[in-house]
Each structure stands twice: as structure tokens, then as C-alpha cells.
Amino acid sequence: MALYLLLLMLTACAATPQDLSGQMFTFPQETNSAHVRLTTSRQVLSAVTVCFRSFSDLRSRDITLFSLSTPSAANDFAIFKLAATDVFEMWIRNTLMNFIMQDYKLNTWHSICSTWDSGSGLFQMWLDGQPSSRRFMSAGSNISGPIIIVLGQDQDSHGGGFDIAQSFVGMMSDVHMWDHVLSPCEIQNYVHHLNFPPGNVLNWNELEFQIIGRVLTEDKQKIETCY
Ligand SMILES: *[C@@H]1O[C@H](CO)[C@@H](O)[C@H](O)[C@H]1NC(C)=O
């Protein structure tokens, strides 16, 4: 039993970084448990950029896209797509704001980036390279860990409190996170798969992660290269 527990702990800790270039996480089912936990050694962030691509067909309810929690804030940096067309919900340090982002389509890969700086408190969202207005969200305090980052479920408490009605169903890819605000040109380069500095908090090309439940790592489907 002790040996089994030790093996279990070693498996859980042995998150060797993987290069997920050309791959995606598939979340094929609504559950209140399946998720991917992303590991970072960073514990204090005074600025953030998060970029990822996602694909989903859910429109009848809200879905979680990115959930970063700390002991002091379950929604320390969290992104949702609401059921309402074009509306994204952003949480920073437990403060909420909604953003209207036009041209969000179902069953389409979208590039989504969010930037925030704790000095100015300014937040901005980018959908497929189109920016939102720059809005004041929360200033003067850093995100400070232990940081837990989850894909596929929303953390209503630090590392847990998952709700099936907010779970993500679809595919996600190219998740990167930086400890600073990317320039508009760097964001365009990310969107267009050109050269950009890989994330220094989360890097899709050296990702440390743990899959819990039915989430698959698969090659991205490239239907445009069939003929
Ligand atoms: C936030 O972090 C930065 C950089 O680590 C540091 O200089 C600053 O003092 C921190 N701010 C607060 C309010 O703790």
C-alpha cells in the first residue's frame, strides 16, 4: 500500500515537459471532473498575457476557457465565453468585467489573448487579433500563489469546486502564458503562427501538465491539406 502510494505520488509529480506543437487537448464530454492541470514554477505575477486557441460548439450555456486560482482568489485570472453571442467574461483578482468581442463563431478555431498589468490595472482582450477597448480591471496587487491553473473546468475554490454547467467541451491548443504584457505585434505574430517569444510562465512547446479524466492529447486536424 505504501509502495502504491509512493508510485502514485511519483507519477503525479513526474510532469516532464512535453512539446505539444501540432497537437491539441480534446475535451469530448461534459463532466464535472475531466480537466488538465498546468504546472508553472512561477508564484508571483505583476503582469500577465495568456494566449490560446479554442474550438467549441456549445452555445446554450457559459463555458470556462482558462481558470487560474490562488488561495486568496478563486478567480484570480479566469476567462469564460458566455452563452450570449460574442460576450466574454473576464475575472482578474476576483473582479468581473464583460467584453463584447464580435465575430465569435461556433465550430471554428479562435485565437484568444488577454493581457493585464497590475501597475496600470489595464486589461485588454484580443479575439483573432482584433483588440477590445483597454479597460481598468484591478490595480496595485499582484497575483500571488500557490497558483493552480486548470483547463476544462472552472475552479470555484482553489484547485476544485468544479461545475458541470461551466465545463469546457471542444478542443484547445497553443496555450502560452507570459509574465508581462505582449506588444500588439507579438500578439499578431501569435495569431498568424509566426515567430513570437514562447510563454515564460506556460509554454506549449515545453508544457508540464497532468490530465485527469477523459481528456485526450491528439494531433490537430488539418483538413485544408487533404487535396
Ligand atoms: C508585485 O510584484 C512586483 C515584481 O515582482 C514587485 O516589484 C511589487 O512590489 C509587487 N507589488 C506588490 C503590491 O506586492
Coordinates of C-alpha atoms in Angstrom, one line a residue, residues 26 32 53 77 93 115 172 179 185 205:
T26 CA -9.7 17.2 -26.8
N32 CA -17.6 17.9 -13.5
R53 CA -6.7 28.7 -29.4
F77 CA -7.3 35.2 -13.7
R93 CA -8.3 39.2 -8.8
T115 CA -3.3 41.0 -21.2
M172 CA -7.8 23.7 -27.1
D179 CA 4.7 37.4 -17.0
C185 CA 2.7 43.0 -32.9
N205 CA 6.4 23.6 -26.6

